[in-house]
Amino acid sequence: MAEHESHAPQEATAQVATAGARHGSEHHSFERHGSEDSVEQRHRKILVFAHVGRKEARDAARQACTQLYEEGLAPVMTRSDLETLSENWDEPVPVQVVHESVALIDIELGVVLGGDGSILRAAEMVRRTSVPLIGVNLGHVGFLAESEESDLTETVRCIVNNEYTVEERMAIDVEVWNDGKRVHSDWALNEASVEKGNREKMIEVIIEVDCRPLSSFGCDGVVMGTPTGSTAYAFSGGGPVVWPEVEAILMVPLSAHALFARPLVAAPTSTLAVEMMPGNGASGVLWCDGRRTVELDPGSRIEVRRSEKSVLLARIHPAPFSERLVRKFELPIRGWRGPQDTEKH
């Protein structure tokens, strides 16, 4: 896992339309200070991505935007999030709109307010750029999040002062093939899971690594994921916990009826595949990061390989991964004594 220092925004390579002319009269509140201090001219642009369907996320987004603006940075949101946020915002600050008044590649950093699902959605949004994300957990476990809701003010302060590092997390590209034709392409940060489409009927699959078959069995599904996803769906399926520094692709069978149906850890250069055997006529479903789906016909072939583009996650707490595991999963460590000095003096 590589680390980088916080970086300045990249030069825009695409033209964007100016927001305000079409929407200014309808949403004048978030642009009313534009003549006093042009937010468009502020060099550092921070995307605020929130699960605005929840009140606590809306409140946190307003707080983050206000603090960023007061510190001289330019808060940025999506049009739909901003329209929801601007309702009942008593003292709004200017907020730019991504893809309209600012290009996505001009964003320095994305602040994600929500749970792991929100971080995965934000990762999908920025995956073709070099925009790092920092998560503020408003959910339950929030394993991908860097800080908690109570630390929001301090988190924004660290962003303002460039007090963060950036680490790479590998992602995977996913392809679905049928009759020798690629019929679907997708992407995931955590995992791609092939699952049965009928509750009563399991799927028959052949698993493959690097164009070589390993085994066939009936199962409820197969998860193919990244080290980042090892604490997500693969974890609940009995897969190993893999440290983020390790580069690998995982394969975890779900409720498989076979002796050799163990979790596999393959090289990051490997291509993993699941072939759905057409014999029993069972269809399946492909899930990527638990939210995007496509129907899988009998005989479908699903291939997974490392994506060329990594996802960047910003960190302000340099704690080891083991500490994050203990904290997030509330693991019992009482009685631990630590390394003992065996040297005799």
mmCIF file of C-alpha atoms in Angstrom:
data_model
loop_
_atom_site.group_PDB
_atom_site.id
_atom_site.type_symbol
_atom_site.label_atom_id
_atom_site.label_comp_id
_atom_site.label_asym_id
_atom_site.label_seq_id
_atom_site.Cartn_x
_atom_site.Cartn_y
_atom_site.Cartn_z
ATOM 1 C CA MET A 1 0.000 0.000 0.000
ATOM 2 C CA ALA A 2 1.561 3.245 -1.113
ATOM 3 C CA GLU A 3 1.208 6.521 0.751
ATOM 4 C CA HIS A 4 1.264 10.017 -0.694
ATOM 5 C CA GLU A 5 1.218 13.482 0.743
ATOM 6 C CA SER A 6 -1.974 15.504 0.343
ATOM 7 C CA HIS A 7 -2.081 16.909 -3.136
ATOM 8 C CA ALA A 8 -3.265 19.994 -4.967
ATOM 9 C CA PRO A 9 -6.143 19.783 -7.441
ATOM 10 C CA GLN A 10 -5.316 18.656 -10.944
ATOM 11 C CA GLU A 11 -5.771 20.904 -13.961
ATOM 12 C CA ALA A 12 -9.214 20.528 -15.510
ATOM 13 C CA THR A 13 -9.367 18.778 -18.866
ATOM 14 C CA ALA A 14 -13.061 19.160 -19.543
ATOM 15 C CA GLN A 15 -15.299 22.170 -19.880
ATOM 16 C CA VAL A 16 -18.043 22.606 -17.315
ATOM 17 C CA ALA A 17 -21.129 24.778 -17.368
ATOM 18 C CA THR A 18 -21.492 27.599 -14.875
ATOM 19 C CA ALA A 19 -24.109 27.006 -12.210
ATOM 20 C CA GLY A 20 -26.415 29.721 -11.078
ATOM 21 C CA ALA A 21 -27.891 31.078 -14.288
ATOM 22 C CA ARG A 22 -30.388 28.238 -14.593
ATOM 23 C CA HIS A 23 -30.886 27.579 -10.897
ATOM 24 C CA GLY A 24 -30.006 30.863 -9.238
ATOM 25 C CA SER A 25 -33.545 32.112 -8.773
ATOM 26 C CA GLU A 26 -34.736 28.781 -7.457
ATOM 27 C CA HIS A 27 -31.806 28.120 -5.122
ATOM 28 C CA HIS A 28 -30.445 31.611 -4.539
ATOM 29 C CA SER A 29 -29.762 30.887 -0.875
ATOM 30 C CA PHE A 30 -26.549 28.934 -1.404
ATOM 31 C CA GLU A 31 -25.156 31.535 -3.827
ATOM 32 C CA ARG A 32 -26.200 34.725 -2.106
ATOM 33 C CA HIS A 33 -22.655 35.568 -0.916
ATOM 34 C CA GLY A 34 -21.102 35.182 -4.361
ATOM 35 C CA SER A 35 -20.584 38.912 -4.890
ATOM 36 C CA GLU A 36 -18.850 39.273 -1.520
ATOM 37 C CA ASP A 37 -16.350 36.470 -1.978
ATOM 38 C CA SER A 38 -16.345 34.473 -5.213
ATOM 39 C CA VAL A 39 -16.308 30.839 -4.139
ATOM 40 C CA GLU A 40 -15.453 29.884 -7.733
ATOM 41 C CA GLN A 41 -12.056 31.578 -7.351
ATOM 42 C CA ARG A 42 -11.088 29.630 -4.255
ATOM 43 C CA HIS A 43 -8.226 27.328 -5.130
ATOM 44 C CA ARG A 44 -8.982 24.417 -2.793
ATOM 45 C CA LYS A 45 -12.274 22.700 -3.593
ATOM 46 C CA ILE A 46 -13.620 20.041 -1.227
ATOM 47 C CA LEU A 47 -16.448 17.718 -2.232
ATOM 48 C CA VAL A 48 -18.971 17.085 0.546
ATOM 49 C CA PHE A 49 -20.786 13.819 -0.141
ATOM 50 C CA ALA A 50 -23.569 12.941 2.282
ATOM 51 C CA HIS A 51 -26.404 10.493 2.787
ATOM 52 C CA VAL A 52 -28.823 13.432 2.715
ATOM 53 C CA GLY A 53 -31.833 11.213 3.291
ATOM 54 C CA ARG A 54 -30.862 11.179 6.963
ATOM 55 C CA LYS A 55 -31.229 14.253 9.165
ATOM 56 C CA GLU A 56 -27.908 13.734 10.939
ATOM 57 C CA ALA A 57 -26.145 13.606 7.572
ATOM 58 C CA ARG A 58 -27.822 16.833 6.431
ATOM 59 C CA ASP A 59 -26.824 18.551 9.663
ATOM 60 C CA ALA A 60 -23.254 17.283 9.336
ATOM 61 C CA ALA A 61 -23.064 18.412 5.701
ATOM 62 C CA ARG A 62 -24.227 21.924 6.590
ATOM 63 C CA GLN A 63 -21.663 22.058 9.390
ATOM 64 C CA ALA A 64 -18.850 20.839 7.122
ATOM 65 C CA CYS A 65 -19.737 23.247 4.293
ATOM 66 C CA THR A 66 -19.918 26.179 6.688
ATOM 67 C CA GLN A 67 -16.596 25.378 8.346
ATOM 68 C CA LEU A 68 -14.856 24.842 4.998
ATOM 69 C CA TYR A 69 -16.168 28.129 3.629
ATOM 70 C CA GLU A 70 -15.246 30.093 6.748
ATOM 71 C CA GLU A 71 -11.705 28.671 6.514
ATOM 72 C CA GLY A 72 -11.336 29.914 2.948
ATOM 73 C CA LEU A 73 -11.991 26.665 1.087
ATOM 74 C CA ALA A 74 -14.691 26.057 -1.525
ATOM 75 C CA PRO A 75 -17.286 23.437 -0.547
ATOM 76 C CA VAL A 76 -18.700 21.444 -3.469
ATOM 77 C CA MET A 77 -21.704 19.103 -3.666
ATOM 78 C CA THR A 78 -23.776 17.279 -6.244
ATOM 79 C CA ARG A 79 -26.833 19.147 -7.514
ATOM 80 C CA SER A 80 -29.295 16.684 -5.982
ATOM 81 C CA ASP A 81 -27.577 16.708 -2.575
ATOM 82 C CA LEU A 82 -27.410 20.489 -2.554
ATOM 83 C CA GLU A 83 -31.077 20.897 -3.421
ATOM 84 C CA THR A 84 -32.001 18.686 -0.473
ATOM 85 C CA LEU A 85 -29.510 20.388 1.821
ATOM 86 C CA SER A 86 -30.627 23.928 0.971
ATOM 87 C CA GLU A 87 -34.105 23.282 2.372
ATOM 88 C CA ASN A 88 -34.428 24.811 5.844
ATOM 89 C CA TRP A 89 -30.782 25.964 5.831
ATOM 90 C CA ASP A 90 -31.061 29.110 7.947
ATOM 91 C CA GLU A 91 -27.601 30.558 7.268
ATOM 92 C CA PRO A 92 -26.351 29.007 4.018
ATOM 93 C CA VAL A 93 -22.894 29.542 2.561
ATOM 94 C CA PRO A 94 -21.930 29.451 -1.133
ATOM 95 C CA VAL A 95 -21.584 25.899 -2.403
ATOM 96 C CA GLN A 96 -20.393 24.961 -5.879
ATOM 97 C CA VAL A 97 -21.960 22.167 -7.906
ATOM 98 C CA VAL A 98 -19.792 19.366 -9.255
ATOM 99 C CA HIS A 99 -20.074 18.785 -13.010
ATOM 100 C CA GLU A 100 -21.586 22.275 -13.358
ATOM 101 C CA SER A 101 -19.457 25.026 -11.827
ATOM 102 C CA VAL A 102 -16.497 22.773 -11.052
ATOM 103 C CA ALA A 103 -15.025 19.681 -12.709
ATOM 104 C CA LEU A 104 -14.652 16.524 -10.670
ATOM 105 C CA ILE A 105 -10.917 16.353 -11.397
ATOM 106 C CA ASP A 106 -10.488 19.803 -9.813
ATOM 107 C CA ILE A 107 -11.596 18.441 -6.429
ATOM 108 C CA GLU A 108 -8.787 18.157 -3.878
ATOM 109 C CA LEU A 109 -10.567 15.812 -1.480
ATOM 110 C CA GLY A 110 -13.961 14.277 -0.849
ATOM 111 C CA VAL A 111 -15.502 14.266 2.634
ATOM 112 C CA VAL A 112 -18.039 11.449 2.921
ATOM 113 C CA LEU A 113 -20.648 11.760 5.661
ATOM 114 C CA GLY A 114 -22.396 8.455 6.292
ATOM 115 C CA GLY A 115 -21.575 4.787 6.610
ATOM 116 C CA ASP A 116 -19.574 2.398 4.458
ATOM 117 C CA GLY A 117 -22.331 2.390 1.846
ATOM 118 C CA SER A 118 -21.909 6.134 1.355
ATOM 119 C CA ILE A 119 -18.141 5.714 0.996
ATOM 120 C CA LEU A 120 -18.634 2.997 -1.632
ATOM 121 C CA ARG A 121 -21.010 5.240 -3.591
ATOM 122 C CA ALA A 122 -18.542 8.115 -3.408
ATOM 123 C CA ALA A 123 -15.742 5.796 -4.543
ATOM 124 C CA GLU A 124 -17.805 4.865 -7.586
ATOM 125 C CA MET A 125 -18.251 8.551 -8.356
ATOM 126 C CA VAL A 126 -14.542 9.470 -8.221
ATOM 127 C CA ARG A 127 -13.004 6.190 -9.366
ATOM 128 C CA ARG A 128 -11.668 7.533 -12.673
ATOM 129 C CA THR A 129 -9.954 10.464 -10.952
ATOM 130 C CA SER A 130 -7.241 10.872 -8.313
ATOM 131 C CA VAL A 131 -9.593 12.388 -5.734
ATOM 132 C CA PRO A 132 -9.024 10.843 -2.273
ATOM 133 C CA LEU A 133 -11.919 10.264 0.110
ATOM 134 C CA ILE A 134 -12.125 10.641 3.861
ATOM 135 C CA GLY A 135 -15.085 9.123 5.663
ATOM 136 C CA VAL A 136 -16.869 10.450 8.731
ATOM 137 C CA ASN A 137 -18.964 7.648 10.173
ATOM 138 C CA LEU A 138 -22.632 8.354 10.798
ATOM 139 C CA GLY A 139 -23.615 4.694 10.574
ATOM 140 C CA HIS A 140 -22.909 1.640 12.681
ATOM 141 C CA VAL A 141 -19.529 -0.033 12.150
ATOM 142 C CA GLY A 142 -18.268 2.327 9.450
ATOM 143 C CA PHE A 143 -15.133 0.278 8.875
ATOM 144 C CA LEU A 144 -13.921 2.413 5.973
ATOM 145 C CA ALA A 145 -14.517 5.685 7.810
ATOM 146 C CA GLU A 146 -11.594 7.573 9.297
ATOM 147 C CA SER A 147 -13.424 9.408 12.084
ATOM 148 C CA GLU A 148 -16.706 9.590 13.950
ATOM 149 C CA GLU A 149 -19.439 12.210 13.842
ATOM 150 C CA SER A 150 -18.229 13.761 17.103
ATOM 151 C CA ASP A 151 -14.847 14.403 15.446
ATOM 152 C CA LEU A 152 -16.223 16.255 12.410
ATOM 153 C CA THR A 153 -14.905 19.678 13.421
ATOM 154 C CA GLU A 154 -11.417 18.293 14.033
ATOM 155 C CA THR A 155 -11.533 16.314 10.781
ATOM 156 C CA VAL A 156 -12.336 19.436 8.775
ATOM 157 C CA ARG A 157 -9.571 21.302 10.610
ATOM 158 C CA CYS A 158 -7.085 18.631 9.541
ATOM 159 C CA ILE A 159 -8.271 18.984 5.951
ATOM 160 C CA VAL A 160 -7.874 22.762 6.079
ATOM 161 C CA ASN A 161 -4.326 22.401 7.431
ATOM 162 C CA ASN A 162 -3.369 19.596 5.006
ATOM 163 C CA GLU A 163 -2.814 17.284 7.956
ATOM 164 C CA TYR A 164 -3.633 14.050 6.205
ATOM 165 C CA THR A 165 -1.938 11.338 4.186
ATOM 166 C CA VAL A 166 -3.360 9.332 1.319
ATOM 167 C CA GLU A 167 -3.205 5.569 0.875
ATOM 168 C CA GLU A 168 -4.061 3.447 -2.139
ATOM 169 C CA ARG A 169 -6.670 0.694 -2.060
ATOM 170 C CA MET A 170 -6.848 -1.701 -4.962
ATOM 171 C CA ALA A 171 -10.152 -2.153 -6.764
ATOM 172 C CA ILE A 172 -11.392 -4.793 -9.206
ATOM 173 C CA ASP A 173 -12.851 -4.737 -12.703
ATOM 174 C CA VAL A 174 -15.691 -7.152 -13.399
ATOM 175 C CA GLU A 175 -16.846 -8.584 -16.723
ATOM 176 C CA VAL A 176 -19.768 -10.852 -17.595
ATOM 177 C CA TRP A 177 -19.479 -13.056 -20.684
ATOM 178 C CA ASN A 178 -22.139 -15.070 -22.463
ATOM 179 C CA ASP A 179 -21.633 -17.164 -25.601
ATOM 180 C CA GLY A 180 -18.203 -15.625 -26.134
ATOM 181 C CA LYS A 181 -19.499 -12.057 -25.915
ATOM 182 C CA ARG A 182 -18.938 -9.553 -23.143
ATOM 183 C CA VAL A 183 -22.409 -8.483 -22.051
ATOM 184 C CA HIS A 184 -21.658 -6.410 -18.946
ATOM 185 C CA SER A 185 -18.757 -4.542 -17.330
ATOM 186 C CA ASP A 186 -18.596 -3.247 -13.778
ATOM 187 C CA TRP A 187 -16.269 -2.243 -10.972
ATOM 188 C CA ALA A 188 -15.980 -2.682 -7.207
ATOM 189 C CA LEU A 189 -13.887 -1.491 -4.297
ATOM 190 C CA ASN A 190 -15.031 -4.221 -1.893
ATOM 191 C CA GLU A 191 -16.295 -7.215 -3.815
ATOM 192 C CA ALA A 192 -18.230 -8.728 -6.689
ATOM 193 C CA SER A 193 -20.532 -11.543 -5.637
ATOM 194 C CA VAL A 194 -22.195 -14.121 -7.858
ATOM 195 C CA GLU A 195 -25.314 -15.354 -6.090
ATOM 196 C CA LYS A 196 -28.235 -17.607 -6.803
ATOM 197 C CA GLY A 197 -31.258 -15.877 -8.290
ATOM 198 C CA ASN A 198 -33.777 -18.276 -6.789
ATOM 199 C CA ARG A 199 -34.024 -18.776 -3.044
ATOM 200 C CA GLU A 200 -34.837 -22.474 -3.365
ATOM 201 C CA LYS A 201 -32.304 -23.412 -6.034
ATOM 202 C CA MET A 202 -28.528 -23.286 -5.612
ATOM 203 C CA ILE A 203 -26.211 -22.552 -8.512
ATOM 204 C CA GLU A 204 -23.653 -24.984 -9.924
ATOM 205 C CA VAL A 205 -20.328 -23.288 -10.623
ATOM 206 C CA ILE A 206 -16.772 -23.971 -11.715
ATOM 207 C CA ILE A 207 -14.179 -21.692 -10.146
ATOM 208 C CA GLU A 208 -11.049 -20.745 -12.048
ATOM 209 C CA VAL A 209 -7.761 -18.943 -11.417
ATOM 210 C CA ASP A 210 -5.561 -17.752 -14.286
ATOM 211 C CA CYS A 211 -7.413 -19.757 -16.951
ATOM 212 C CA ARG A 212 -7.100 -23.002 -14.973
ATOM 213 C CA PRO A 213 -10.138 -24.706 -13.382
ATOM 214 C CA LEU A 214 -9.887 -25.523 -9.675
ATOM 215 C CA SER A 215 -13.147 -27.146 -8.656
ATOM 216 C CA SER A 216 -16.878 -27.347 -9.293
ATOM 217 C CA PHE A 217 -19.626 -27.367 -6.685
ATOM 218 C CA GLY A 218 -23.121 -26.301 -5.833
ATOM 219 C CA CYS A 219 -23.392 -23.191 -3.674
ATOM 220 C CA ASP A 220 -25.403 -20.137 -2.751
ATOM 221 C CA GLY A 221 -22.760 -17.927 -4.338
ATOM 222 C CA VAL A 222 -19.124 -16.941 -4.694
ATOM 223 C CA VAL A 223 -17.546 -13.688 -3.484
ATOM 224 C CA MET A 224 -14.502 -12.268 -5.274
ATOM 225 C CA GLY A 225 -13.040 -9.306 -3.459
ATOM 226 C CA THR A 226 -10.162 -7.082 -2.438
ATOM 227 C CA PRO A 227 -8.255 -6.747 0.847
ATOM 228 C CA THR A 228 -10.478 -3.738 1.575
ATOM 229 C CA GLY A 229 -13.522 -5.956 1.079
ATOM 230 C CA SER A 230 -12.143 -8.715 3.304
ATOM 231 C CA THR A 231 -13.912 -7.140 6.291
ATOM 232 C CA ALA A 232 -17.214 -6.858 4.402
ATOM 233 C CA TYR A 233 -19.255 -9.571 2.649
ATOM 234 C CA ALA A 234 -16.293 -11.946 2.311
ATOM 235 C CA PHE A 235 -15.820 -11.724 6.086
ATOM 236 C CA SER A 236 -19.400 -12.817 6.770
ATOM 237 C CA GLY A 237 -18.853 -15.715 4.365
ATOM 238 C CA GLY A 238 -15.904 -17.017 6.383
ATOM 239 C CA GLY A 239 -13.129 -15.412 4.374
ATOM 240 C CA PRO A 240 -9.818 -14.238 5.833
ATOM 241 C CA VAL A 241 -9.151 -10.738 7.096
ATOM 242 C CA VAL A 242 -6.437 -9.310 4.851
ATOM 243 C CA TRP A 243 -4.312 -6.312 5.825
ATOM 244 C CA PRO A 244 -4.671 -3.400 3.362
ATOM 245 C CA GLU A 245 -0.935 -3.463 2.670
ATOM 246 C CA VAL A 246 -1.321 -6.924 1.149
ATOM 247 C CA GLU A 247 -2.139 -6.915 -2.549
ATOM 248 C CA ALA A 248 -4.320 -9.902 -3.415
ATOM 249 C CA ILE A 249 -7.673 -10.957 -4.817
ATOM 250 C CA LEU A 250 -9.898 -13.161 -2.670
ATOM 251 C CA MET A 251 -12.402 -15.840 -3.620
ATOM 252 C CA VAL A 252 -14.848 -17.020 -0.944
ATOM 253 C CA PRO A 253 -17.522 -19.675 -1.696
ATOM 254 C CA LEU A 254 -20.849 -19.218 0.096
ATOM 255 C CA SER A 255 -22.492 -22.313 1.593
ATOM 256 C CA ALA A 256 -20.720 -24.587 -0.879
ATOM 257 C CA HIS A 257 -21.403 -28.331 -1.003
ATOM 258 C CA ALA A 258 -17.883 -29.594 -1.649
ATOM 259 C CA LEU A 259 -14.733 -30.656 0.171
ATOM 260 C CA PHE A 260 -12.516 -28.186 -1.690
ATOM 261 C CA ALA A 261 -14.575 -25.066 -1.178
ATOM 262 C CA ARG A 262 -12.185 -23.029 0.910
ATOM 263 C CA PRO A 263 -11.430 -19.303 0.725
ATOM 264 C CA LEU A 264 -8.628 -18.587 -1.737
ATOM 265 C CA VAL A 265 -6.076 -15.774 -1.751
ATOM 266 C CA ALA A 266 -4.673 -15.220 -5.250
ATOM 267 C CA ALA A 267 -1.984 -12.923 -6.582
ATOM 268 C CA PRO A 268 -3.004 -9.355 -7.501
ATOM 269 C CA THR A 269 -2.017 -10.121 -11.099
ATOM 270 C CA SER A 270 -4.369 -13.117 -11.273
ATOM 271 C CA THR A 271 -7.667 -13.291 -13.105
ATOM 272 C CA LEU A 272 -10.407 -15.064 -11.150
ATOM 273 C CA ALA A 273 -13.484 -16.469 -12.840
ATOM 274 C CA VAL A 274 -16.740 -18.164 -11.963
ATOM 275 C CA GLU A 275 -18.583 -20.136 -14.632
ATOM 276 C CA MET A 276 -22.235 -20.919 -14.026
ATOM 277 C CA MET A 277 -22.917 -24.432 -15.276
ATOM 278 C CA PRO A 278 -26.062 -24.514 -17.433
ATOM 279 C CA GLY A 279 -27.029 -28.061 -16.451
ATOM 280 C CA ASN A 280 -29.542 -27.297 -13.689
ATOM 281 C CA GLY A 281 -30.895 -24.199 -15.413
ATOM 282 C CA ALA A 282 -30.360 -21.995 -12.369
ATOM 283 C CA SER A 283 -29.979 -18.273 -12.987
ATOM 284 C CA GLY A 284 -27.956 -15.930 -10.825
ATOM 285 C CA VAL A 285 -27.397 -12.319 -9.851
ATOM 286 C CA LEU A 286 -24.199 -10.253 -9.863
ATOM 287 C CA TRP A 287 -23.787 -7.744 -7.056
ATOM 288 C CA CYS A 288 -20.925 -5.225 -7.027
ATOM 289 C CA ASP A 289 -20.284 -3.606 -3.646
ATOM 290 C CA GLY A 290 -23.712 -4.803 -2.590
ATOM 291 C CA ARG A 291 -25.719 -2.392 -4.702
ATOM 292 C CA ARG A 292 -25.408 -2.771 -8.484
ATOM 293 C CA THR A 293 -27.063 -5.864 -9.926
ATOM 294 C CA VAL A 294 -27.316 -7.666 -13.251
ATOM 295 C CA GLU A 295 -29.132 -10.889 -14.004
ATOM 296 C CA LEU A 296 -26.920 -13.858 -14.881
ATOM 297 C CA ASP A 297 -28.210 -16.463 -17.309
ATOM 298 C CA PRO A 298 -27.199 -20.114 -16.964
ATOM 299 C CA GLY A 299 -23.837 -20.530 -18.674
ATOM 300 C CA SER A 300 -22.633 -17.025 -17.776
ATOM 301 C CA ARG A 301 -18.953 -16.464 -17.059
ATOM 302 C CA ILE A 302 -17.882 -13.775 -14.580
ATOM 303 C CA GLU A 303 -14.272 -12.587 -14.631
ATOM 304 C CA VAL A 304 -12.558 -10.427 -12.018
ATOM 305 C CA ARG A 305 -9.134 -8.802 -12.230
ATOM 306 C CA ARG A 306 -7.318 -5.932 -10.606
ATOM 307 C CA SER A 307 -8.398 -2.502 -11.774
ATOM 308 C CA GLU A 308 -5.720 -0.246 -13.236
ATOM 309 C CA LYS A 309 -6.967 2.635 -11.077
ATOM 310 C CA SER A 310 -6.779 2.461 -7.293
ATOM 311 C CA VAL A 311 -9.134 4.180 -4.875
ATOM 312 C CA LEU A 312 -7.460 6.746 -2.630
ATOM 313 C CA LEU A 313 -8.446 7.010 1.034
ATOM 314 C CA ALA A 314 -7.254 9.893 3.192
ATOM 315 C CA ARG A 315 -6.035 9.219 6.723
ATOM 316 C CA ILE A 316 -5.574 11.544 9.666
ATOM 317 C CA HIS A 317 -5.087 8.831 12.307
ATOM 318 C CA PRO A 318 -1.917 6.776 11.639
ATOM 319 C CA ALA A 319 -3.158 3.857 13.747
ATOM 320 C CA PRO A 320 -2.230 0.310 12.646
ATOM 321 C CA PHE A 321 -4.870 -1.828 10.960
ATOM 322 C CA SER A 322 -5.003 -4.175 13.956
ATOM 323 C CA GLU A 323 -6.125 -1.285 16.141
ATOM 324 C CA ARG A 324 -8.875 -0.446 13.665
ATOM 325 C CA LEU A 325 -10.056 -4.068 13.766
ATOM 326 C CA VAL A 326 -10.217 -4.054 17.558
ATOM 327 C CA ARG A 327 -12.039 -0.727 17.695
ATOM 328 C CA LYS A 328 -14.560 -1.304 14.912
ATOM 329 C CA PHE A 329 -15.440 -4.890 15.839
ATOM 330 C CA GLU A 330 -15.095 -4.322 19.595
ATOM 331 C CA LEU A 331 -12.760 -7.301 19.898
ATOM 332 C CA PRO A 332 -11.810 -8.530 23.403
ATOM 333 C CA ILE A 333 -8.155 -7.852 24.211
ATOM 334 C CA ARG A 334 -8.303 -7.710 27.997
ATOM 335 C CA GLY A 335 -5.301 -9.433 29.552
ATOM 336 C CA TRP A 336 -2.925 -8.676 26.699
ATOM 337 C CA ARG A 337 0.575 -8.044 28.068
ATOM 338 C CA GLY A 338 2.469 -7.172 24.899
ATOM 339 C CA PRO A 339 6.020 -8.124 23.871
ATOM 340 C CA GLN A 340 8.256 -9.156 26.754
ATOM 341 C CA ASP A 341 11.914 -8.211 27.086
ATOM 342 C CA THR A 342 13.732 -11.532 27.470
ATOM 343 C CA GLU A 343 17.221 -10.055 27.763
ATOM 344 C CA LYS A 344 18.908 -10.619 31.100
ATOM 345 C CA HIS A 345 20.550 -7.626 32.715
#
